[in-house]
Tab-separated table of C-alpha atoms and ligand atoms in Angstrom:
chain	number	residue	atom	x	y	z
C	16	MET	CA	24.398	-28.001	-7.618
C	17	THR	CA	25.869	-24.511	-7.771
C	18	GLU	CA	24.100	-21.217	-8.242
C	19	LYS	CA	25.436	-18.818	-10.836
C	20	ARG	CA	24.366	-15.182	-10.862
C	21	LYS	CA	23.659	-13.643	-14.238
C	22	VAL	CA	22.296	-10.233	-15.029
C	23	GLN	CA	19.767	-9.531	-17.700
C	24	PHE	CA	17.946	-6.388	-18.824
C	25	ILE	CA	14.190	-6.712	-18.846
C	26	CYS	CA	11.518	-4.306	-20.011
C	27	GLN	CA	9.305	-3.587	-16.989
C	28	ASN	CA	6.397	-2.974	-19.313
C	29	CYS	CA	6.328	-5.973	-21.650
C	30	GLN	CA	8.956	-8.257	-20.022
C	31	ALA	CA	11.093	-8.398	-23.220
C	32	PRO	CA	14.659	-9.514	-22.354
C	33	TYR	CA	17.813	-7.718	-23.583
C	34	SER	CA	21.451	-8.581	-23.100
C	35	ARG	CA	22.414	-4.939	-22.544
C	36	TRP	CA	20.691	-1.748	-21.477
C	37	GLN	CA	19.007	0.460	-24.045
C	38	GLY	CA	16.815	3.518	-23.739
C	39	LYS	CA	13.800	2.287	-25.647
C	40	CYS	CA	12.157	-1.119	-25.709
C	41	ASP	CA	11.942	-2.482	-29.272
C	42	GLY	CA	8.913	-4.560	-28.375
C	43	CYS	CA	6.502	-2.102	-26.788
C	44	GLU	CA	8.332	1.111	-27.737
C	45	THR	CA	8.314	2.577	-24.208
C	46	TRP	CA	11.219	4.705	-23.103
C	47	ASN	CA	13.222	4.097	-19.907
C	48	SER	CA	11.414	0.888	-19.060
C	49	ILE	CA	14.437	-1.416	-19.313
C	50	GLN	CA	15.930	-2.372	-15.959
C	51	GLU	CA	18.714	-4.646	-14.885
C	52	GLU	CA	17.616	-7.810	-13.114
C	53	VAL	CA	19.540	-10.663	-11.577
C	54	ILE	CA	18.665	-14.135	-12.663
C	55	LEU	CA	19.987	-17.184	-10.915
C	56	SER	CA	20.943	-19.986	-13.253
C	57	LYS	CA	21.499	-23.345	-11.702
C	58	SER	CA	24.300	-25.423	-13.159
C	59	GLY	CA	26.403	-28.371	-12.164
C	60	VAL	CA	25.591	-31.977	-11.422
C	61	ARG	CA	22.111	-32.581	-10.058
C	62	ALA	CA	22.102	-34.882	-7.032
C	63	THR	CA	20.431	-38.156	-7.837
C	64	GLN	CA	18.607	-38.281	-4.484
C	65	LEU	CA	15.667	-35.937	-3.962
C	66	VAL	CA	16.334	-33.497	-1.124
C	67	LYS	CA	12.826	-32.028	-0.850
C	68	THR	CA	9.748	-34.195	-0.470
C	69	ALA	CA	6.070	-33.360	-0.402
C	70	ILE	CA	4.312	-34.072	2.903
C	71	PRO	CA	0.647	-34.431	3.906
C	72	ILE	CA	-0.754	-31.123	5.174
C	73	SER	CA	-1.785	-32.769	8.458
C	74	ALA	CA	1.870	-33.632	9.125
C	75	VAL	CA	3.000	-29.976	9.121
C	76	LYS	CA	4.835	-29.038	12.305
C	77	VAL	CA	3.178	-26.013	13.913
C	78	TYR	CA	5.214	-23.870	16.263
C	79	PRO	CA	3.551	-23.363	19.682
C	80	GLU	CA	3.564	-19.562	19.542
C	81	GLU	CA	2.961	-18.921	15.884
C	82	THR	CA	2.241	-15.202	16.209
C	83	ILE	CA	4.034	-12.377	17.970
C	84	SER	CA	1.637	-9.889	19.508
C	85	SER	CA	2.446	-6.270	18.765
C	86	TYR	CA	1.166	-5.269	22.231
C	87	PHE	CA	-0.716	-2.529	20.409
C	88	ARG	CA	-4.408	-3.444	20.503
C	89	GLU	CA	-5.077	-1.459	17.335
C	90	VAL	CA	-2.230	-3.087	15.368
C	91	ASP	CA	-3.247	-6.585	16.489
C	92	ARG	CA	-6.824	-5.830	15.465
C	93	VAL	CA	-5.697	-4.934	11.937
C	94	LEU	CA	-3.380	-7.941	11.655
C	95	GLY	CA	-5.883	-10.430	13.044
C	96	THR	CA	-3.909	-11.719	16.036
C	97	GLY	CA	-0.402	-10.349	15.579
C	98	PHE	CA	2.641	-10.851	13.385
C	99	VAL	CA	2.666	-14.433	12.114
C	100	LYS	CA	6.076	-16.116	12.378
C	101	GLY	CA	7.805	-16.426	9.034
C	102	SER	CA	5.767	-13.592	7.543
C	103	VAL	CA	6.837	-10.332	5.981
C	104	CYS	CA	4.642	-7.278	6.284
C	105	LEU	CA	4.942	-4.140	4.196
C	106	LEU	CA	4.025	-0.788	5.756
C	107	GLY	CA	3.399	2.077	3.345
C	108	GLY	CA	2.479	5.701	3.867
C	109	GLU	CA	3.113	9.311	2.934
C	110	PRO	CA	6.319	11.031	4.087
C	111	GLY	CA	6.164	12.172	7.697
C	112	ILE	CA	2.941	10.330	8.495
C	113	GLY	CA	4.591	8.343	11.306
C	114	LYS	CA	5.780	5.051	9.800
C	115	SER	CA	9.132	5.125	11.597
C	116	THR	CA	7.471	6.257	14.827
C	117	LEU	CA	4.982	3.382	14.731
C	118	SER	CA	7.684	0.822	13.890
C	119	LEU	CA	9.995	2.032	16.626
C	120	GLN	CA	7.161	1.857	19.153
C	121	LEU	CA	6.385	-1.670	17.970
C	122	ALA	CA	10.062	-2.559	18.290
C	123	GLN	CA	10.154	-1.272	21.882
C	124	LYS	CA	6.940	-3.045	22.879
C	125	ILE	CA	7.923	-6.382	21.318
C	126	ALA	CA	11.453	-6.207	22.752
C	127	ALA	CA	10.030	-5.440	26.215
C	128	THR	CA	8.569	-8.967	26.288
C	129	GLY	CA	11.977	-10.555	25.772
C	130	HIS	CA	11.900	-11.025	21.997
C	131	LYS	CA	15.054	-10.086	20.134
C	132	VAL	CA	14.208	-7.185	17.847
C	133	LEU	CA	16.494	-5.757	15.164
C	134	TYR	CA	15.647	-2.273	13.892
C	135	ILE	CA	17.527	-1.528	10.675
C	136	SER	CA	17.512	2.065	9.546
C	137	GLY	CA	18.906	3.299	6.286
C	138	GLU	CA	17.363	6.731	6.629
C	139	GLU	CA	18.377	7.964	10.068
C	140	SER	CA	21.599	8.006	12.057
C	141	ALA	CA	21.997	6.024	15.277
C	142	SER	CA	21.803	9.187	17.384
C	143	GLN	CA	18.632	10.339	15.620
C	144	LEU	CA	17.127	6.927	16.296
C	145	PHE	CA	18.161	7.034	19.931
C	146	LEU	CA	16.670	10.499	20.439
C	147	ARG	CA	13.366	9.409	18.948
C	148	ALA	CA	13.349	6.132	20.891
C	149	LYS	CA	13.975	8.052	24.151
C	150	ARG	CA	10.922	10.220	23.447
C	151	LEU	CA	8.721	7.215	22.664
C	152	GLY	CA	9.366	4.895	25.598
C	153	PRO	CA	11.836	2.753	27.516
C	154	ASN	CA	14.506	0.934	25.500
C	155	PRO	CA	14.761	-2.739	26.456
C	156	PRO	CA	18.204	-4.416	26.128
C	157	SER	CA	16.916	-6.872	23.513
C	158	LEU	CA	16.231	-4.025	21.072
C	159	LEU	CA	19.174	-3.867	18.660
C	160	ILE	CA	19.711	-1.216	16.049
C	161	LEU	CA	21.690	-1.274	12.839
C	162	VAL	CA	22.301	1.712	10.599
C	163	GLU	CA	23.061	0.253	7.182
C	164	THR	CA	21.915	0.355	3.572
C	165	ASP	CA	23.928	-2.542	2.127
C	166	MET	CA	21.493	-5.437	1.901
C	167	ALA	CA	24.219	-8.095	1.818
C	168	ASP	CA	25.619	-6.821	5.160
C	169	ILE	CA	22.121	-6.590	6.603
C	170	LEU	CA	21.400	-10.201	5.678
C	171	THR	CA	24.674	-11.293	7.308
C	172	VAL	CA	23.652	-9.548	10.548
C	173	ILE	CA	20.197	-11.148	10.383
C	174	ARG	CA	21.768	-14.588	9.866
C	175	THR	CA	24.152	-14.199	12.807
C	176	GLU	CA	21.849	-12.414	15.271
C	177	LYS	CA	18.738	-14.501	14.402
C	178	PRO	CA	16.284	-11.862	15.661
C	179	ASP	CA	12.632	-12.744	16.327
C	180	PHE	CA	11.452	-9.529	14.733
C	181	VAL	CA	13.124	-7.396	12.054
C	182	ILE	CA	12.172	-3.864	11.033
C	183	LEU	CA	13.620	-2.470	7.803
C	184	ASP	CA	13.290	1.302	7.381
C	185	SER	CA	12.945	1.622	4.396
C	186	ILE	CA	13.203	-0.801	1.483
C	187	GLN	CA	13.744	2.013	-1.054
C	188	VAL	CA	17.094	3.056	0.465
C	189	MET	CA	18.549	-0.466	0.506
C	190	ALA	CA	20.845	-1.729	-2.225
C	191	HIS	CA	22.262	-5.205	-2.843
C	192	PRO	CA	25.829	-5.333	-4.236
C	193	ASP	CA	24.797	-8.189	-6.576
C	194	LEU	CA	23.039	-5.588	-8.690
C	195	THR	CA	24.571	-2.556	-10.323
C	196	SER	CA	21.256	-0.770	-10.718
C	197	PRO	CA	20.858	2.296	-8.499
C	198	THR	CA	19.333	2.359	-5.025
C	199	GLY	CA	15.565	2.621	-5.157
C	200	SER	CA	15.268	1.142	-8.664
C	201	ILE	CA	12.591	-1.437	-9.257
C	202	SER	CA	15.057	-4.298	-9.533
C	203	GLN	CA	16.863	-3.308	-6.301
C	204	VAL	CA	13.622	-3.036	-4.348
C	205	ARG	CA	12.371	-6.344	-5.678
C	206	TYR	CA	15.639	-8.188	-5.184
C	207	CYS	CA	16.242	-6.853	-1.650
C	208	THR	CA	12.708	-7.808	-0.635
C	209	SER	CA	12.897	-11.306	-2.015
C	210	GLU	CA	16.291	-11.910	-0.355
C	211	LEU	CA	14.902	-10.675	2.971
C	212	ILE	CA	11.794	-12.845	2.638
C	213	LYS	CA	13.966	-15.892	1.936
C	214	TRP	CA	15.864	-15.433	5.200
C	215	ILE	CA	12.885	-14.461	7.322
C	216	LYS	CA	11.055	-17.626	6.258
C	217	GLU	CA	14.202	-19.680	6.819
C	218	LEU	CA	14.651	-18.369	10.378
C	219	GLY	CA	10.939	-18.352	11.248
C	220	SER	CA	11.118	-14.697	12.372
C	221	CYS	CA	8.816	-11.847	11.325
C	222	ALA	CA	9.668	-8.702	9.437
C	223	LEU	CA	8.070	-5.326	8.998
C	224	VAL	CA	9.340	-3.535	5.892
C	225	ILE	CA	8.646	0.154	5.436
C	226	GLY	CA	7.940	1.318	1.895
C	227	HIS	CA	7.519	4.751	0.388
C	228	ILE	CA	4.506	5.573	-1.702
C	229	THR	CA	4.415	7.248	-5.090
C	230	LYS	CA	2.641	10.499	-5.931
C	231	ASP	CA	-0.551	8.688	-6.933
C	232	GLY	CA	-0.685	6.932	-3.560
C	233	SER	CA	0.368	3.410	-4.497
C	234	LEU	CA	3.389	1.665	-3.030
C	235	ALA	CA	6.594	2.562	-4.820
C	236	GLY	CA	8.126	-0.434	-6.505
C	237	PRO	CA	6.723	-2.961	-8.898
C	238	LYS	CA	3.341	-4.595	-8.498
C	239	VAL	CA	5.198	-7.836	-7.914
C	240	LEU	CA	6.348	-6.548	-4.500
C	241	GLU	CA	2.738	-6.671	-3.386
C	242	HIS	CA	2.602	-10.343	-4.310
C	243	LEU	CA	5.862	-11.143	-2.525
C	244	VAL	CA	4.862	-9.992	0.948
C	245	ASP	CA	2.239	-11.613	3.183
C	246	VAL	CA	0.604	-8.508	4.594
C	247	ILE	CA	0.307	-4.952	3.246
C	248	LEU	CA	-0.499	-2.165	5.674
C	249	PHE	CA	-1.095	1.486	4.877
C	250	PHE	CA	-0.707	4.246	7.386
C	251	GLU	CA	-2.726	7.284	6.445
C	252	GLY	CA	-4.065	10.520	7.795
C	253	GLU	CA	-4.480	14.170	6.977
C	254	PRO	CA	-1.288	16.215	7.390
C	255	ASN	CA	-3.076	18.844	9.481
C	256	GLN	CA	-4.981	16.359	11.653
C	257	GLN	CA	-3.564	14.481	14.603
C	258	TYR	CA	-5.237	11.164	13.998
C	259	ARG	CA	-3.824	8.354	11.860
C	260	ILE	CA	-5.511	5.268	10.421
C	261	LEU	CA	-3.831	1.929	9.854
C	262	ARG	CA	-5.486	-0.054	7.079
C	263	CYS	CA	-4.798	-3.480	5.703
C	264	PHE	CA	-4.849	-4.019	1.933
C	265	LYS	CA	-3.746	-7.607	1.827
C	266	ASN	CA	-3.524	-10.210	4.542
C	267	ARG	CA	-2.711	-13.861	3.994
C	268	TYR	CA	-3.794	-14.714	7.546
C	269	ALA	CA	-6.857	-12.628	8.408
C	270	SER	CA	-9.526	-10.309	7.084
C	271	THR	CA	-8.601	-6.915	5.670
C	272	ALA	CA	-11.714	-5.182	6.974
C	273	GLU	CA	-10.373	-3.911	10.286
C	274	ILE	CA	-8.760	-0.522	10.821
C	275	GLY	CA	-6.623	0.804	13.655
C	276	ILE	CA	-6.974	4.394	14.830
C	277	PHE	CA	-4.156	6.344	16.467
C	278	GLN	CA	-3.375	9.868	17.500
C	279	MET	CA	0.047	11.463	17.085
C	280	VAL	CA	1.146	13.000	20.382
C	281	ALA	CA	4.543	14.074	21.753
C	282	SER	CA	5.207	10.603	23.170
C	283	GLY	CA	4.452	8.934	19.840
C	284	LEU	CA	1.321	7.233	18.587
C	285	ALA	CA	-1.450	6.715	21.124
C	286	GLU	CA	-4.344	4.336	20.598
C	287	ILE	CA	-7.779	5.893	20.405
C	288	LEU	CA	-10.224	4.215	22.755
C	289	LYS	CA	-13.376	6.043	21.636
C	290	PRO	CA	-12.892	6.877	17.939
C	291	SER	CA	-16.393	8.359	17.580
C	292	GLU	CA	-15.387	11.247	19.845
C	293	LEU	CA	-12.665	12.122	17.372
C	294	PHE	CA	-14.910	12.470	14.354
C	295	ILE	CA	-17.907	14.319	15.690
C	296	ASP	CA	-17.941	17.747	17.183
C	297	GLU	CA	-20.545	18.165	19.945
C	298	VAL	CA	-21.003	21.832	19.037
C	299	THR	CA	-21.217	21.838	15.250
C	300	PHE	CA	-23.162	18.701	14.461
C	301	GLN	CA	-26.491	20.276	15.415
C	302	ASN	CA	-26.033	23.061	12.846
C	303	PRO	CA	-27.930	23.065	9.533
C	304	GLY	CA	-26.219	20.890	6.921
C	305	SER	CA	-24.962	18.291	9.336
C	306	SER	CA	-25.977	14.696	10.061
C	307	ILE	CA	-24.447	11.899	12.106
C	308	VAL	CA	-24.121	8.439	10.598
C	309	PRO	CA	-22.952	5.330	12.470
C	310	ILE	CA	-20.735	3.494	10.000
C	311	LEU	CA	-19.023	0.147	10.231
C	312	GLU	CA	-15.276	-0.284	9.871
C	313	GLY	CA	-14.510	-3.986	10.084
C	314	ASN	CA	-16.219	-5.229	13.210
C	315	ARG	CA	-16.438	-1.863	14.877
C	316	ALA	CA	-19.057	0.853	14.542
C	317	LEU	CA	-18.087	4.493	14.738
C	318	LEU	CA	-19.916	7.744	14.248
C	319	VAL	CA	-19.024	10.193	11.513
C	320	GLU	CA	-20.365	13.626	10.839
C	321	LEU	CA	-21.444	14.363	7.278
C	322	GLN	CA	-21.617	18.048	6.381
C	323	ALA	CA	-23.258	19.590	3.340
C	324	LEU	CA	-23.240	23.121	2.033
C	325	VAL	CA	-25.774	24.091	-0.625
C	326	VAL	CA	-25.418	27.563	-2.116
C	327	GLU	CA	-26.778	29.455	-5.096
C	328	SER	CA	-24.421	28.954	-8.022
C	329	GLY	CA	-22.815	32.183	-9.187
C	330	TYR	CA	-21.717	30.961	-12.599
C	331	GLY	CA	-23.281	28.916	-15.358
C	332	MET	CA	-22.169	25.472	-14.343
C	333	ALA	CA	-23.129	24.356	-10.807
C	334	LYS	CA	-20.113	23.213	-8.789
C	335	ARG	CA	-20.090	19.857	-7.029
C	336	SER	CA	-17.360	18.891	-4.629
C	337	PHE	CA	-17.451	15.692	-2.573
C	338	LEU	CA	-14.765	15.048	0.023
C	339	GLY	CA	-14.600	11.656	1.679
C	340	VAL	CA	-17.771	10.314	0.028
C	341	ASP	CA	-18.023	8.402	-3.225
C	342	SER	CA	-18.817	10.980	-5.920
C	343	ASN	CA	-20.965	8.613	-8.020
C	344	ARG	CA	-23.048	7.768	-4.996
C	345	ALA	CA	-23.421	11.434	-4.037
C	346	SER	CA	-24.472	12.420	-7.589
C	347	LEU	CA	-27.042	9.623	-7.524
C	348	MET	CA	-28.467	10.885	-4.228
C	349	ILE	CA	-28.736	14.437	-5.622
C	350	ALA	CA	-30.609	13.136	-8.678
C	351	THR	CA	-32.930	11.091	-6.439
C	352	MET	CA	-33.675	14.194	-4.357
C	353	GLU	CA	-34.463	16.298	-7.430
C	354	LYS	CA	-36.854	13.717	-8.827
C	355	LEU	CA	-38.578	12.505	-5.674
C	356	LEU	CA	-38.457	15.441	-3.285
C	357	ARG	CA	-39.111	17.866	-6.140
C	358	VAL	CA	-36.340	20.206	-5.024
C	359	LYS	CA	-34.367	22.212	-7.568
C	360	LEU	CA	-30.656	21.571	-7.132
C	361	GLY	CA	-29.572	22.244	-10.731
C	362	GLY	CA	-28.566	25.835	-10.117
C	363	LYS	CA	-26.932	25.158	-6.756
C	364	ASP	CA	-23.328	24.473	-5.796
C	365	ILE	CA	-23.202	21.439	-3.499
C	366	PHE	CA	-20.276	20.614	-1.232
C	367	LEU	CA	-20.099	17.475	0.900
C	368	ASN	CA	-17.493	16.605	3.480
C	369	ILE	CA	-16.895	13.995	6.142
C	370	VAL	CA	-15.492	15.737	9.200
C	371	GLY	CA	-11.984	14.678	10.141
C	372	GLY	CA	-10.956	13.710	6.612
C	373	PHE	CA	-12.407	10.176	6.762
C	374	LYS	CA	-12.927	8.502	3.360
C	375	LEU	CA	-15.920	6.177	3.112
C	376	SER	CA	-17.795	4.265	0.450
C	377	GLU	CA	-20.409	2.346	2.405
C	378	PRO	CA	-24.037	2.460	1.173
C	379	GLY	CA	-25.315	3.057	4.730
C	380	LEU	CA	-24.195	6.668	4.222
C	381	ASP	CA	-26.849	7.387	1.534
C	382	LEU	CA	-29.580	8.675	3.800
C	383	GLY	CA	-27.065	10.850	5.655
C	384	ILE	CA	-26.041	12.478	2.351
C	385	ILE	CA	-29.670	13.276	1.494
C	386	LEU	CA	-30.516	14.625	4.936
C	387	SER	CA	-27.389	16.790	5.157
C	388	ILE	CA	-28.135	18.313	1.752
C	389	ALA	CA	-31.809	18.838	2.655
C	390	SER	CA	-30.814	20.353	5.993
C	391	SER	CA	-28.485	22.864	4.343
C	392	LEU	CA	-30.940	23.599	1.525
C	393	PHE	CA	-33.829	24.376	3.900
C	394	GLU	CA	-31.468	25.881	6.501
C	395	LYS	CA	-33.020	23.749	9.207
C	396	SER	CA	-31.065	21.601	11.613
C	397	MET	CA	-32.095	18.201	12.942
C	398	THR	CA	-34.973	18.242	15.399
C	399	ALA	CA	-33.259	16.087	18.046
C	400	LYS	CA	-29.888	14.447	18.697
C	401	ILE	CA	-30.653	11.901	16.046
C	402	GLY	CA	-28.497	9.385	14.174
C	403	VAL	CA	-29.195	8.418	10.557
C	404	ILE	CA	-28.873	4.970	8.960
C	405	GLY	CA	-30.068	3.796	5.553
C	406	GLU	CA	-29.222	2.869	2.015
C	407	VAL	CA	-31.334	4.662	-0.598
C	408	GLY	CA	-32.587	3.081	-3.827
C	409	LEU	CA	-33.256	4.900	-7.106
C	410	THR	CA	-36.980	5.155	-6.401
C	411	GLY	CA	-36.352	6.801	-3.040
C	412	GLU	CA	-37.053	3.663	-1.006
C	413	ILE	CA	-34.883	3.125	2.048
C	414	ARG	CA	-33.189	-0.243	2.132
C	415	ALA	CA	-32.032	-2.319	5.061
C	416	VAL	CA	-28.459	-1.960	6.314
C	417	GLY	CA	-26.350	-4.665	7.965
C	418	ASN	CA	-25.132	-4.815	11.558
C	419	ILE	CA	-27.847	-2.572	12.992
C	420	GLU	CA	-27.157	-3.727	16.586
C	421	LYS	CA	-23.579	-2.443	16.571
C	422	ARG	CA	-24.560	0.879	15.030
C	423	ILE	CA	-27.381	1.451	17.505
C	424	THR	CA	-25.150	0.562	20.461
C	425	GLU	CA	-22.531	3.068	19.328
C	426	LEU	CA	-25.146	5.831	18.953
C	427	GLN	CA	-26.407	5.025	22.431
C	428	ASN	CA	-22.899	5.038	23.906
C	429	MET	CA	-22.345	8.483	22.429
C	430	GLY	CA	-25.498	9.835	24.082
C	431	PHE	CA	-27.869	9.956	21.111
C	432	SER	CA	-31.573	9.972	21.945
C	433	ALA	CA	-33.060	8.874	18.623
C	434	CYS	CA	-32.261	7.174	15.365
C	435	LEU	CA	-33.739	7.126	11.863
C	436	LEU	CA	-33.500	3.670	10.391
C	437	PRO	CA	-35.017	1.600	7.572
C	438	GLU	CA	-38.406	0.003	8.237
C	439	LYS	CA	-36.874	-3.235	6.940
C	440	ASN	CA	-34.459	-3.185	9.880
C	441	ARG	CA	-37.281	-3.189	12.466
C	442	LYS	CA	-36.714	-6.868	13.201
C	443	ASN	CA	-32.989	-6.287	13.937
C	444	PHE	CA	-33.497	-3.428	16.375
C	445	PRO	CA	-31.931	-4.555	19.668
C	446	ALA	CA	-34.622	-5.276	22.257
C	447	LYS	CA	-32.631	-3.739	25.101
C	448	ALA	CA	-31.872	-0.445	23.325
C	449	THR	CA	-33.165	2.663	25.080
C	450	ILE	CA	-32.753	4.924	22.056
C	451	GLN	CA	-35.978	5.990	20.223
C	452	PRO	CA	-36.201	4.341	16.777
C	453	TYR	CA	-38.005	6.110	13.909
C	454	TYR	CA	-38.576	3.679	11.069
C	455	VAL	CA	-38.707	5.168	7.595
C	456	ASN	CA	-39.647	3.677	4.230
C	457	HIS	CA	-39.045	6.555	1.850
C	458	ILE	CA	-36.739	9.571	1.743
C	459	ARG	CA	-39.818	11.851	2.027
C	460	ASP	CA	-40.670	10.408	5.485
C	461	ALA	CA	-37.021	10.678	6.497
C	462	VAL	CA	-36.724	14.379	5.602
C	463	THR	CA	-39.945	15.204	7.463
C	464	ARG	CA	-38.836	13.244	10.519
C	465	PHE	CA	-35.329	14.751	10.499
C	466	LEU	CA	-36.170	18.385	9.866
C	467	GLY	CA	-39.779	18.601	10.986
C	468	GLU	CA	-42.618	19.604	8.644
M	2	ATP	N1	8.282	15.906	19.417
M	2	ATP	C1	7.234	15.571	18.694
M	2	ATP	N2	6.006	15.724	19.169
M	2	ATP	C2	4.921	15.379	18.453
M	2	ATP	N3	4.976	14.881	17.235
M	2	ATP	C3	6.165	14.700	16.690
M	2	ATP	C4	7.356	15.035	17.383
M	2	ATP	N4	8.404	14.727	16.565
M	2	ATP	C5	7.868	14.239	15.432
M	2	ATP	N5	6.541	14.229	15.495
M	2	ATP	C6	5.597	13.764	14.452
M	2	ATP	O1	6.141	12.656	13.828
M	2	ATP	C7	6.073	12.810	12.405
M	2	ATP	C8	7.249	12.161	11.757
M	2	ATP	O2	7.108	10.793	11.950
M	2	ATP	P1	8.024	9.718	11.243
M	2	ATP	O3	9.395	10.212	11.099
M	2	ATP	O4	7.780	8.447	11.976
M	2	ATP	O5	7.349	9.644	9.810
M	2	ATP	P2	7.734	8.690	8.616
M	2	ATP	O6	6.426	8.230	8.061
M	2	ATP	O7	8.709	7.681	9.034
M	2	ATP	O8	8.369	9.708	7.611
M	2	ATP	P3	9.470	9.457	6.471
M	2	ATP	O9	8.724	8.886	5.317
M	2	ATP	O10	9.972	10.824	6.183
M	2	ATP	O11	10.488	8.564	7.046
M	2	ATP	C9	6.078	14.313	12.183
M	2	ATP	O12	5.391	14.640	11.016
M	2	ATP	C10	5.379	14.822	13.404
M	2	ATP	O13	3.983	14.862	13.144
M	3	MG	MG1	10.688	7.305	8.484
């Protein structure tokens, strides 16, 4: 059977096919949505004998070392165990966040253990790559580099070199000569990725593909790209902060709950051993308006500092600005405070922020939001070095929160002497903990306990 390549023009909005390009789709009437795509039509004589057969799942041959460790504890934590052989992982992130730095460090670490690693760059020259690699760490002989943007040539090199690990920086600058559409177009990105995946699976290697993100923060390229790859990682951070967070949005082999935390230093990305130290400031967190909440990211607890600023509103409409916390949740907490604590917040501007630029949506943050606002409103700081845990219901009751043991242990490790926690969590309080627990049932008790009478 022979494969014949045929191009077709397809509307990316409604999938209507056209034989030639046109500016507007007749079907859905969108402009500029028609893109060239390659379709493979199979022709010729079909072999009478079946080449592929279905097999029982128990008969699948498993390779002895089915994952390649990244030798980065934080990356392995996010991936589950490491890069699974035959898998393709997409790494997205804002420009300059450190995607190439992280990939080059991974390449060096994996190559140092004897694996053959191929780093393909379409964005930087070989000398630029070498200069960066020299700054990041030693360069093992099994680390190969290729500066190329032609996907057909890249695939030829992959087929001949048969590397264990391939890094492609980045998919948006690659173009396959089979297509006439421009570099970075949806069809190019999709076609290059699917061709790469085909060969990676064939060779049983792993690949890490770097992808740019669009202005609204999603991965550039069609949604279908997200279905093609096995793992999607996002590298994020605040431009003016040194720390970076690696998150997983899709993983065919492990949970997506874990995060990896790094710090950008001169020698590249360093793993953070005690993340809580990064997010709380020993000096400021005992000021009015501040509370410390132990949150859970995946299997790990870490402390974050929640700051609130409540000021008299100068203009008619009170201003509300919530950074890092879910705005619906925060508005709900403000309404609960007004009703149940009988405080007047209508004429006040309220600002909330999680120190360090962390973005969180867990319900365990509720009580922290209320206490930070109350602390700023009454201009009173917490009475002791006290951590705050609790989800708050609409009637002001404080609900139980999961994984209390981990949260308490983290507070204790960071030198906290006391903790406010839901009465309903009394039974989960670790017996060995030396920290003083204050159990609270209602937000009224919590405010009194936190700020004094
Ligand atoms: N000598 C250095 N010391 C410390 N940090 C550095 C140094 N050189 C570069 N950096 C950091 O590395 C970042 C650039 O990283 P990198 O090129 O890996 O980002 P990227 O995500 O690949 O960006 P792009 O999308 O543009 O390719 C810079 O923003 C800077 O913070
Ligand atoms: Mg880069």
